[in-house]
mmCIF file of C-alpha atoms and ligand atoms in Angstrom:
data_model
loop_
_atom_site.group_PDB
_atom_site.id
_atom_site.type_symbol
_atom_site.label_atom_id
_atom_site.label_comp_id
_atom_site.label_asym_id
_atom_site.label_seq_id
_atom_site.Cartn_x
_atom_site.Cartn_y
_atom_site.Cartn_z
ATOM 1 C CA MET A 1 304.667 97.639 205.119
ATOM 2 C CA ASN A 2 308.388 97.201 205.475
ATOM 3 C CA GLU A 3 308.302 98.789 208.937
ATOM 4 C CA LEU A 4 306.011 96.017 210.110
ATOM 5 C CA PHE A 5 308.456 93.405 208.988
ATOM 6 C CA GLN A 6 311.259 95.223 210.477
ATOM 7 C CA GLY A 7 309.122 95.414 213.737
ATOM 8 C CA ALA A 8 308.871 91.619 213.764
ATOM 9 C CA ILE A 9 312.601 91.271 213.602
ATOM 10 C CA LYS A 10 313.200 93.753 216.268
ATOM 11 C CA PHE A 11 310.475 91.944 218.399
ATOM 12 C CA TYR A 12 312.373 88.587 218.091
ATOM 13 C CA GLU A 13 316.042 90.035 218.220
ATOM 14 C CA GLU A 14 315.288 92.348 221.164
ATOM 15 C CA ASP A 15 312.076 91.959 223.073
ATOM 16 C CA TYR A 16 311.930 88.213 222.903
ATOM 17 C CA ASN A 17 315.575 87.586 223.555
ATOM 18 C CA ASN A 18 315.823 90.202 226.278
ATOM 19 C CA GLU A 19 312.685 88.608 228.236
ATOM 20 C CA LYS A 20 313.170 84.991 227.058
ATOM 21 C CA ALA A 21 312.304 83.308 230.464
ATOM 22 C CA PHE A 22 309.019 85.561 230.551
ATOM 23 C CA PHE A 23 307.921 84.270 227.040
ATOM 24 C CA LYS A 24 308.901 81.033 227.855
ATOM 25 C CA SER A 25 306.391 81.033 230.701
ATOM 26 C CA LEU A 26 303.355 81.700 228.523
ATOM 27 C CA GLN A 27 302.736 78.172 227.564
ATOM 28 C CA GLU A 28 299.228 78.336 228.772
ATOM 29 C CA ASN A 29 296.530 80.927 228.066
ATOM 30 C CA LYS A 30 295.733 81.907 231.499
ATOM 31 C CA PRO A 31 294.287 85.486 231.385
ATOM 32 C CA HIS A 32 292.806 87.211 234.519
ATOM 33 C CA THR A 33 290.507 89.687 232.456
ATOM 34 C CA LEU A 34 288.370 89.673 229.383
ATOM 35 C CA PHE A 35 288.754 93.013 227.707
ATOM 36 C CA ILE A 36 285.987 93.868 225.206
ATOM 37 C CA THR A 37 286.915 96.825 223.144
ATOM 38 C CA CYS A 38 286.666 98.438 219.610
ATOM 39 C CA VAL A 39 288.609 97.546 216.582
ATOM 40 C CA ASP A 40 289.895 101.159 216.424
ATOM 41 C CA SER A 41 293.502 101.242 215.762
ATOM 42 C CA ARG A 42 294.301 103.909 218.315
ATOM 43 C CA ILE A 43 293.360 101.598 221.177
ATOM 44 C CA ASP A 44 296.177 99.561 222.437
ATOM 45 C CA PRO A 45 294.634 97.446 225.556
ATOM 46 C CA ASN A 46 297.915 96.122 227.021
ATOM 47 C CA ARG A 47 299.301 99.905 226.899
ATOM 48 C CA LEU A 48 296.269 101.313 228.498
ATOM 49 C CA THR A 49 296.333 98.949 231.244
ATOM 50 C CA HIS A 50 300.276 98.467 231.674
ATOM 51 C CA SER A 51 299.703 94.698 231.232
ATOM 52 C CA LYS A 52 301.767 92.037 229.555
ATOM 53 C CA PRO A 53 300.909 89.228 227.143
ATOM 54 C CA GLY A 54 298.945 86.648 228.911
ATOM 55 C CA GLU A 55 296.941 88.888 231.263
ATOM 56 C CA LEU A 56 294.069 90.119 228.839
ATOM 57 C CA TYR A 57 291.959 88.051 226.759
ATOM 58 C CA VAL A 58 290.998 90.619 224.199
ATOM 59 C CA VAL A 59 287.744 90.499 222.075
ATOM 60 C CA ARG A 60 287.584 93.268 219.682
ATOM 61 C CA ASN A 61 284.810 94.196 217.239
ATOM 62 C CA ILE A 62 283.212 97.563 215.666
ATOM 63 C CA GLY A 63 281.867 99.719 218.530
ATOM 64 C CA ASN A 64 282.720 97.147 221.308
ATOM 65 C CA LEU A 65 279.291 95.525 221.108
ATOM 66 C CA ILE A 66 277.959 92.634 222.833
ATOM 67 C CA PRO A 67 274.901 90.789 221.380
ATOM 68 C CA PRO A 68 272.230 90.181 223.916
ATOM 69 C CA PHE A 69 271.787 86.566 224.899
ATOM 70 C CA LYS A 70 268.166 86.447 223.487
ATOM 71 C CA ASP A 71 267.097 88.026 220.234
ATOM 72 C CA GLU A 72 263.830 89.602 220.004
ATOM 73 C CA ASN A 73 261.720 86.399 219.647
ATOM 74 C CA ASP A 74 263.264 85.514 223.125
ATOM 75 C CA GLU A 75 265.405 82.594 221.341
ATOM 76 C CA MET A 76 269.187 82.330 222.012
ATOM 77 C CA MET A 77 270.852 84.686 219.747
ATOM 78 C CA GLU A 78 272.583 82.462 216.920
ATOM 79 C CA GLY A 79 274.329 85.101 214.904
ATOM 80 C CA TYR A 80 277.425 87.158 215.989
ATOM 81 C CA LEU A 81 279.357 83.944 217.022
ATOM 82 C CA ALA A 82 282.610 85.341 216.787
ATOM 83 C CA THR A 83 281.912 87.627 219.760
ATOM 84 C CA THR A 84 279.675 85.428 221.707
ATOM 85 C CA SER A 85 281.821 82.428 221.619
ATOM 86 C CA SER A 86 284.727 84.323 222.510
ATOM 87 C CA ILE A 87 283.099 85.629 225.884
ATOM 88 C CA GLU A 88 281.691 82.075 226.478
ATOM 89 C CA TYR A 89 285.111 80.501 226.010
ATOM 90 C CA SER A 90 286.972 83.091 228.442
ATOM 91 C CA ILE A 91 284.327 82.852 231.263
ATOM 92 C CA CYS A 92 283.395 79.161 231.194
ATOM 93 C CA LYS A 93 286.703 77.540 230.219
ATOM 94 C CA LEU A 94 289.440 80.132 231.016
ATOM 95 C CA LYS A 95 287.524 81.453 234.252
ATOM 96 C CA VAL A 96 288.458 85.166 233.968
ATOM 97 C CA LYS A 97 287.870 86.994 237.098
ATOM 98 C CA ASN A 98 287.035 90.285 235.484
ATOM 99 C CA ILE A 99 285.508 91.858 232.419
ATOM 100 C CA ILE A 100 286.282 95.267 230.931
ATOM 101 C CA VAL A 101 284.057 96.760 228.227
ATOM 102 C CA CYS A 102 286.136 99.544 226.913
ATOM 103 C CA GLY A 103 284.468 102.165 224.622
ATOM 104 C CA HIS A 104 286.255 105.292 223.545
ATOM 105 C CA SER A 105 285.842 108.733 222.199
ATOM 106 C CA ASN A 106 285.874 109.800 218.383
ATOM 107 C CA CYS A 107 284.533 106.335 217.825
ATOM 108 C CA GLY A 108 283.515 105.779 214.125
ATOM 109 C CA ALA A 109 280.832 103.290 214.951
ATOM 110 C CA CYS A 110 279.077 105.761 217.288
ATOM 111 C CA ALA A 111 279.051 108.369 214.394
ATOM 112 C CA ALA A 112 278.394 106.094 211.729
ATOM 113 C CA VAL A 113 274.689 105.090 212.989
ATOM 114 C CA TYR A 114 273.722 108.557 212.256
ATOM 115 C CA ASN A 115 275.182 108.411 208.580
ATOM 116 C CA HIS A 116 272.623 106.417 206.692
ATOM 117 C CA ASP A 117 274.123 107.197 203.304
ATOM 118 C CA MET A 118 277.526 105.696 204.407
ATOM 119 C CA LEU A 119 275.900 102.772 206.007
ATOM 120 C CA ASN A 120 273.775 101.861 202.797
ATOM 121 C CA GLU A 121 277.011 101.293 201.111
ATOM 122 C CA MET A 122 278.233 98.859 203.776
ATOM 123 C CA PRO A 123 275.591 96.159 204.181
ATOM 124 C CA TYR A 124 277.836 94.053 206.779
ATOM 125 C CA VAL A 125 278.619 97.042 208.889
ATOM 126 C CA LYS A 126 274.968 98.408 208.733
ATOM 127 C CA LYS A 127 273.836 94.892 210.005
ATOM 128 C CA TRP A 128 276.235 94.800 212.752
ATOM 129 C CA LEU A 129 275.393 98.270 213.956
ATOM 130 C CA GLU A 130 271.788 97.410 214.389
ATOM 131 C CA LEU A 131 273.051 96.192 217.599
ATOM 132 C CA LEU A 132 273.238 99.805 218.583
ATOM 133 C CA ASN A 133 269.612 100.501 218.116
ATOM 134 C CA PRO A 134 268.643 100.243 221.869
ATOM 135 C CA THR A 135 271.348 102.762 222.524
ATOM 136 C CA ILE A 136 270.235 105.257 219.840
ATOM 137 C CA ALA A 137 266.748 104.920 221.209
ATOM 138 C CA LYS A 138 268.090 105.992 224.759
ATOM 139 C CA VAL A 139 269.979 108.725 223.399
ATOM 140 C CA GLU A 140 266.935 110.030 221.576
ATOM 141 C CA THR A 141 265.098 110.395 224.684
ATOM 142 C CA MET A 142 267.955 112.697 226.184
ATOM 143 C CA ARG A 143 267.465 115.011 223.345
ATOM 144 C CA PRO A 144 271.027 115.980 222.438
ATOM 145 C CA GLU A 145 271.044 119.689 221.239
ATOM 146 C CA SER A 146 274.019 118.963 218.778
ATOM 147 C CA GLU A 147 275.327 116.326 216.645
ATOM 148 C CA HIS A 148 278.626 116.385 218.787
ATOM 149 C CA LYS A 149 276.621 115.850 221.960
ATOM 150 C CA ARG A 150 274.614 113.146 220.390
ATOM 151 C CA ILE A 151 277.829 110.960 219.351
ATOM 152 C CA TRP A 152 279.297 111.595 222.695
ATOM 153 C CA LEU A 153 276.117 110.474 224.445
ATOM 154 C CA THR A 154 276.016 107.469 222.199
ATOM 155 C CA GLU A 155 279.599 106.401 223.147
ATOM 156 C CA LEU A 156 278.872 106.644 226.886
ATOM 157 C CA GLN A 157 275.353 105.169 226.717
ATOM 158 C CA ASN A 158 276.647 102.161 224.452
ATOM 159 C CA ILE A 159 279.045 101.234 227.234
ATOM 160 C CA GLN A 160 276.307 101.016 229.665
ATOM 161 C CA GLN A 161 274.032 99.146 227.389
ATOM 162 C CA GLN A 162 276.892 96.510 226.896
ATOM 163 C CA LEU A 163 277.143 95.782 230.603
ATOM 164 C CA TYR A 164 273.472 95.129 230.672
ATOM 165 C CA ASN A 165 273.796 92.966 227.569
ATOM 166 C CA LEU A 166 276.623 90.993 229.388
ATOM 167 C CA LEU A 167 274.572 90.363 232.321
ATOM 168 C CA SER A 168 271.796 88.755 230.058
ATOM 169 C CA TYR A 169 274.146 85.682 229.581
ATOM 170 C CA PRO A 170 273.226 83.229 232.424
ATOM 171 C CA PHE A 171 276.880 82.205 232.908
ATOM 172 C CA VAL A 172 277.824 85.874 233.450
ATOM 173 C CA GLU A 173 274.948 86.642 235.638
ATOM 174 C CA GLU A 174 275.452 83.707 237.923
ATOM 175 C CA ARG A 175 279.220 84.402 238.443
ATOM 176 C CA PHE A 176 278.716 88.080 238.801
ATOM 177 C CA ASN A 177 276.025 87.536 241.683
ATOM 178 C CA ARG A 178 278.249 85.138 243.256
ATOM 179 C CA GLY A 179 281.011 87.549 243.391
ATOM 180 C CA GLU A 180 283.204 85.604 241.338
ATOM 181 C CA LEU A 181 283.235 87.978 238.327
ATOM 182 C CA GLN A 182 283.776 91.711 238.464
ATOM 183 C CA ILE A 183 282.252 93.788 235.496
ATOM 184 C CA TYR A 184 283.544 97.166 234.608
ATOM 185 C CA GLY A 185 282.759 99.647 231.777
ATOM 186 C CA TRP A 186 285.504 101.918 230.660
ATOM 187 C CA TYR A 187 285.470 105.112 228.387
ATOM 188 C CA TYR A 188 288.870 106.031 227.081
ATOM 189 C CA ASN A 189 289.247 109.560 225.902
ATOM 190 C CA ILE A 190 291.876 109.455 223.194
ATOM 191 C CA MET A 191 292.317 113.215 223.044
ATOM 192 C CA ASN A 192 293.368 113.733 226.669
ATOM 193 C CA GLY A 193 294.498 110.164 227.706
ATOM 194 C CA GLN A 194 291.918 109.808 230.590
ATOM 195 C CA ILE A 195 289.967 106.936 231.368
ATOM 196 C CA LEU A 196 286.711 107.006 233.004
ATOM 197 C CA ASN A 197 285.155 104.041 234.983
ATOM 198 C CA TYR A 198 281.430 103.348 235.085
ATOM 199 C CA ASN A 199 279.983 102.657 238.447
ATOM 200 C CA LEU A 200 277.122 100.182 238.145
ATOM 201 C CA ILE A 201 275.546 101.200 241.472
ATOM 202 C CA THR A 202 275.650 105.014 241.190
ATOM 203 C CA ARG A 203 275.436 104.758 237.221
ATOM 204 C CA GLU A 204 277.970 107.355 236.717
ATOM 205 C CA PHE A 205 281.254 107.659 234.765
ATOM 206 C CA LYS A 206 284.285 108.996 236.958
ATOM 207 C CA PRO A 207 287.859 109.302 236.056
ATOM 208 C CA ILE A 208 290.142 106.602 237.269
ATOM 209 C CA VAL A 209 292.462 108.358 239.645
ATOM 210 C CA ARG A 210 294.790 107.374 242.490
ATOM 211 C CA ASP A 211 293.191 106.137 245.643
ATOM 212 C CA ASN A 212 289.974 105.482 244.026
ATOM 213 C CA THR A 213 288.372 102.106 244.849
ATOM 214 C CA HIS A 214 286.683 100.271 242.281
HETATM 215 ZN ZN1 LIG B 301 285.364 102.719 217.900
#
């Protein structure tokens, strides 16, 4: 733990003092992008995007999940407010221009949904991961031939599902249709450092490389 306290001292003495003007320019929260990702400790949104404090409005939860706007009774979803209120605030108040849903490889959430013994010991996690049920159903139709493939497909399919869940919110859909809001799905491969981008039109994941237009 001492390392983190030493880190805080180093941040103030070195980072802050070396870039004082920049940090003093951050009086207002004016991000351009809502970045929704998993709580996984190996994901560093600013590092992955080479962005600075003030640029990304980051919403994190287990499995980078977005509850759909309406529940199974066609009523406005009333649970999961930590996630939904943050999304609403960033779009309606802060007026972000982009949304990135960033899933990743080796995701504990996408593996946990197939480990019922483990989930039965963690009722909160179990309840939260029910949001993955539509994704699991889709993956089953693909008949994965191994556990590894099943989890990998779940990770990818999950990102696509969350994009559609995002678009179920009227304030997202309207801005997206007017071209005021761009929506992207990313898949970060922790093992090889590559990030794939999902194309909503072709419905394919492709590596983000130089000279790609997104
Ligand atoms: Zn994860």
